[in-house]
Amino acid sequence: MGGAFLAAAVLARLGGRIGLPTIPLFILAGILLGPHTPGVVLVSDPHELEMLSALGLVLLLFYLGLEFHLDDLKAGGRKMAVAGATYLALNVGAGLGFGFALGWGTSEALVLAGVLGISSSAIVTKVLVDTGRLGNPETKPILGIIVVEDIFLALYLAALQPILSGADSPAAAVMDGGKAFGFLLLLALVARFGTRIVGKLFNTRDDELLVISFLGAAVFVAGVSEWFGVADAIGAFMVGLMLGSTASGERILKLVHPLRDAFGAIFFFAFGLSIDPGDLPTVIWPVLGAVAVTLVMNVLAGLGAARVYGFGPGPAANISTTLLARGEFALILATMAAGAGLDERLSPFIAGYVLVLAVLGPLAAGRSAWLARVLPGGRKTAAEPELDRVGAGV
């Protein structure tokens, strides 16, 4: 564990000097020091970090929930739904079409629809923090799209599981989906109407008690969520959503920050441990094709979301690039596909695709102004500051 933390820190410090984001460097540390790469092996079995990695994901999504206030949901519910549905329709639809075009099979295509279609909530959260855009106007639709994706994710996983296993009946699939949706609805109702009661339960002046309380609640609900067929990260997000609107919300946001950073680094490091670089060359062309499809669909989705919210090319570029990364959900699907005995090329494809976008996504987000210049209206926007300077000189 100490070696993992130090390796991630050293690589991140070196990368920071040349302007690289921390996320891909944490992943690179896991690849270089994992069991699939010659040399020093810090962790021979990636499962040894499984619980800590899961905790990192839970804390990342809990933090995201704290930032996403219920007032934002109330004020922009319709716009959020339209932007999220547009994003999913473009990306999931393109992923499904790409899967069928590869010809690996129907089940594989259904898996690829989710891999290409859903952003990494963890990486998106980290990108927003690293770029200092949490207060930007376009961050609301970005978080709104993530929320819509999370709701879709719960239903998608419930529907996909019986297809991959081939053992459950349609009735059982409907029952599992209903159980997941019911639990999500219960959490949403508590977040909507139970804020006052939740606030009283967590009201304490003692920081130590507050940390233990919110950490216990986030992890406990995350675990219960999995029992109901809902991804653990979604349960943690809903807890953050509840607590963010209480009187203790601001204190919790500050107290969880170092926990999020530490265990988030372990999550990305553990992700790197699962990647075998030797498998990547066999799927390099499908990976590059999938990355190209995702780039195009994200730009179109960003333009669509910006139009819904009345934003210009700059925010549209920020939306497109911030949501580009794929990550933890794709790895869940890779594990499910391997357990179901699907095409052997699927796992290395998902690993390569996620790794490329985990590097490209944060880099693109930090340079979104380049994309803004080539979007409709971008050149005019970029020229305005120059005109202002000329006018000031006259």
GROMACS .gro file of C-alpha atoms in nm, residues 212-377:
model
  166
  212ILE     CA    1  -1.749   0.863   1.106
  213SER     CA    2  -2.118   0.932   1.047
  214PHE     CA    3  -2.107   1.039   0.682
  215LEU     CA    4  -1.843   0.778   0.592
  216GLY     CA    5  -2.050   0.505   0.752
  217ALA     CA    6  -2.367   0.622   0.579
  218ALA     CA    7  -2.203   0.644   0.235
  219VAL     CA    8  -2.038   0.301   0.255
  220PHE     CA    9  -2.341   0.132   0.414
  221VAL     CA   10  -2.588   0.261   0.155
  222ALA     CA   11  -2.340   0.174  -0.121
  223GLY     CA   12  -2.331  -0.185   0.005
  224VAL     CA   13  -2.709  -0.208   0.039
  225SER     CA   14  -2.741  -0.066  -0.313
  226GLU     CA   15  -2.547  -0.358  -0.456
  227TRP     CA   16  -2.781  -0.599  -0.278
  228PHE     CA   17  -3.071  -0.434  -0.461
  229GLY     CA   18  -2.894  -0.456  -0.796
  230VAL     CA   19  -2.789  -0.090  -0.803
  231ALA     CA   20  -2.422   0.004  -0.854
  232ASP     CA   21  -2.259   0.091  -0.520
  233ALA     CA   22  -2.135   0.425  -0.653
  234ILE     CA   23  -2.492   0.534  -0.729
  235GLY     CA   24  -2.596   0.468  -0.369
  236ALA     CA   25  -2.301   0.676  -0.245
  237PHE     CA   26  -2.396   0.955  -0.486
  238MET     CA   27  -2.750   0.961  -0.348
  239VAL     CA   28  -2.619   0.986   0.010
  240GLY     CA   29  -2.403   1.281  -0.096
  241LEU     CA   30  -2.709   1.437  -0.258
  242MET     CA   31  -2.900   1.407   0.071
  243LEU     CA   32  -2.622   1.542   0.292
  244GLY     CA   33  -2.519   1.823   0.057
  245SER     CA   34  -2.846   2.005   0.123
  246THR     CA   35  -2.821   1.985   0.504
  247ALA     CA   36  -2.669   2.242   0.739
  248SER     CA   37  -2.359   2.020   0.770
  249GLY     CA   38  -2.309   1.998   0.393
  250GLU     CA   39  -2.026   2.252   0.366
  251ARG     CA   40  -1.832   2.095   0.655
  252ILE     CA   41  -1.874   1.747   0.511
  253LEU     CA   42  -1.746   1.872   0.174
  254LYS     CA   43  -1.423   1.993   0.337
  255LEU     CA   44  -1.377   1.689   0.559
  256VAL     CA   45  -1.424   1.433   0.282
  257HIS     CA   46  -1.180   1.607   0.046
  258PRO     CA   47  -0.853   1.440   0.164
  259LEU     CA   48  -1.027   1.101   0.191
  260ARG     CA   49  -1.153   1.136  -0.166
  261ASP     CA   50  -0.807   1.225  -0.297
  262ALA     CA   51  -0.626   0.941  -0.119
  263PHE     CA   52  -0.864   0.656  -0.196
  264GLY     CA   53  -0.941   0.794  -0.542
  265ALA     CA   54  -0.570   0.754  -0.624
  266ILE     CA   55  -0.589   0.389  -0.514
  267PHE     CA   56  -0.894   0.336  -0.736
  268PHE     CA   57  -0.705   0.450  -1.046
  269PHE     CA   58  -0.391   0.261  -0.941
  270ALA     CA   59  -0.595  -0.059  -0.903
  271PHE     CA   60  -0.747   0.004  -1.244
  272GLY     CA   61  -0.395   0.004  -1.388
  273LEU     CA   62  -0.317  -0.327  -1.216
  274SER     CA   63  -0.593  -0.497  -1.415
  275ILE     CA   64  -0.447  -0.399  -1.755
  276ASP     CA   65  -0.216  -0.641  -1.938
  277PRO     CA   66  -0.019  -0.436  -2.196
  278GLY     CA   67   0.061  -0.753  -2.393
  279ASP     CA   68  -0.301  -0.794  -2.497
  280LEU     CA   69  -0.342  -0.445  -2.638
  281PRO     CA   70  -0.171  -0.483  -2.980
  282THR     CA   71  -0.426  -0.748  -3.088
  283VAL     CA   72  -0.713  -0.499  -3.065
  284ILE     CA   73  -0.538  -0.174  -3.153
  285TRP     CA   74  -0.746  -0.097  -3.464
  286PRO     CA   75  -1.088  -0.160  -3.304
  287VAL     CA   76  -0.974   0.053  -3.009
  288LEU     CA   77  -0.873   0.344  -3.233
  289GLY     CA   78  -1.201   0.314  -3.424
  290ALA     CA   79  -1.402   0.320  -3.101
  291VAL     CA   80  -1.208   0.624  -2.977
  292ALA     CA   81  -1.283   0.808  -3.302
  293VAL     CA   82  -1.655   0.724  -3.276
  294THR     CA   83  -1.662   0.844  -2.914
  295LEU     CA   84  -1.488   1.171  -3.002
  296VAL     CA   85  -1.742   1.250  -3.273
  297MET     CA   86  -2.044   1.153  -3.062
  298ASN     CA   87  -1.922   1.354  -2.764
  299VAL     CA   88  -1.879   1.668  -2.975
  300LEU     CA   89  -2.232   1.626  -3.112
  301ALA     CA   90  -2.369   1.560  -2.762
  302GLY     CA   91  -2.183   1.864  -2.626
  303LEU     CA   92  -2.333   2.085  -2.896
  304GLY     CA   93  -2.678   1.943  -2.822
  305ALA     CA   94  -2.649   2.003  -2.448
  306ALA     CA   95  -2.515   2.355  -2.505
  307ARG     CA   96  -2.810   2.432  -2.729
  308VAL     CA   97  -3.056   2.307  -2.466
  309TYR     CA   98  -2.897   2.535  -2.205
  310GLY     CA   99  -2.830   2.828  -2.438
  311PHE     CA  100  -2.451   2.809  -2.410
  312GLY     CA  101  -2.189   2.912  -2.665
  313PRO     CA  102  -1.897   2.720  -2.818
  314GLY     CA  103  -1.674   2.746  -2.509
  315PRO     CA  104  -1.912   2.567  -2.269
  316ALA     CA  105  -2.004   2.323  -2.548
  317ALA     CA  106  -1.637   2.228  -2.581
  318ASN     CA  107  -1.607   2.190  -2.202
  319ILE     CA  108  -1.908   1.957  -2.194
  320SER     CA  109  -1.776   1.748  -2.485
  321THR     CA  110  -1.426   1.702  -2.345
  322THR     CA  111  -1.515   1.662  -1.976
  323LEU     CA  112  -1.752   1.372  -2.048
  324LEU     CA  113  -1.509   1.201  -2.286
  325ALA     CA  114  -1.337   0.963  -2.043
  326ARG     CA  115  -1.458   0.608  -1.988
  327GLY     CA  116  -1.354   0.406  -1.683
  328GLU     CA  117  -1.497   0.215  -1.389
  329PHE     CA  118  -1.825   0.111  -1.550
  330ALA     CA  119  -1.645  -0.025  -1.856
  331LEU     CA  120  -1.430  -0.237  -1.624
  332ILE     CA  121  -1.742  -0.375  -1.457
  333LEU     CA  122  -1.871  -0.475  -1.799
  334ALA     CA  123  -1.536  -0.632  -1.890
  335THR     CA  124  -1.554  -0.846  -1.575
  336MET     CA  125  -1.912  -0.949  -1.652
  337ALA     CA  126  -1.822  -1.034  -2.012
  338ALA     CA  127  -1.524  -1.246  -1.905
  339GLY     CA  128  -1.740  -1.434  -1.654
  340ALA     CA  129  -2.002  -1.499  -1.922
  341GLY     CA  130  -1.745  -1.649  -2.159
  342LEU     CA  131  -1.789  -1.390  -2.434
  343ASP     CA  132  -1.536  -1.318  -2.709
  344GLU     CA  133  -1.181  -1.319  -2.569
  345ARG     CA  134  -1.098  -0.998  -2.756
  346LEU     CA  135  -1.354  -0.805  -2.552
  347SER     CA  136  -1.151  -0.766  -2.232
  348PRO     CA  137  -0.828  -0.635  -2.392
  349PHE     CA  138  -1.038  -0.412  -2.619
  350ILE     CA  139  -1.216  -0.254  -2.321
  351ALA     CA  140  -0.886  -0.213  -2.133
  352GLY     CA  141  -0.718  -0.041  -2.429
  353TYR     CA  142  -1.019   0.177  -2.505
  354VAL     CA  143  -1.054   0.292  -2.145
  355LEU     CA  144  -0.682   0.356  -2.107
  356VAL     CA  145  -0.666   0.572  -2.421
  357LEU     CA  146  -0.968   0.778  -2.314
  358ALA     CA  147  -0.850   0.794  -1.952
  359VAL     CA  148  -0.540   0.971  -2.087
  360LEU     CA  149  -0.707   1.162  -2.370
  361GLY     CA  150  -1.011   1.278  -2.169
  362PRO     CA  151  -0.832   1.485  -1.902
  363LEU     CA  152  -0.583   1.617  -2.159
  364ALA     CA  153  -0.867   1.724  -2.390
  365ALA     CA  154  -1.058   1.883  -2.102
  366GLY     CA  155  -0.757   2.097  -2.014
  367ARG     CA  156  -0.731   2.213  -2.375
  368SER     CA  157  -1.100   2.248  -2.458
  369ALA     CA  158  -1.039   2.600  -2.591
  370TRP     CA  159  -0.880   2.441  -2.899
  371LEU     CA  160  -1.204   2.258  -2.975
  372ALA     CA  161  -1.412   2.570  -2.904
  373ARG     CA  162  -1.234   2.756  -3.184
  374VAL     CA  163  -1.350   2.509  -3.450
  375LEU     CA  164  -1.709   2.473  -3.326
  376PRO     CA  165  -1.986   2.684  -3.485
  377GLY     CA  166  -1.938   3.043  -3.365
   0.00000   0.00000   0.00000
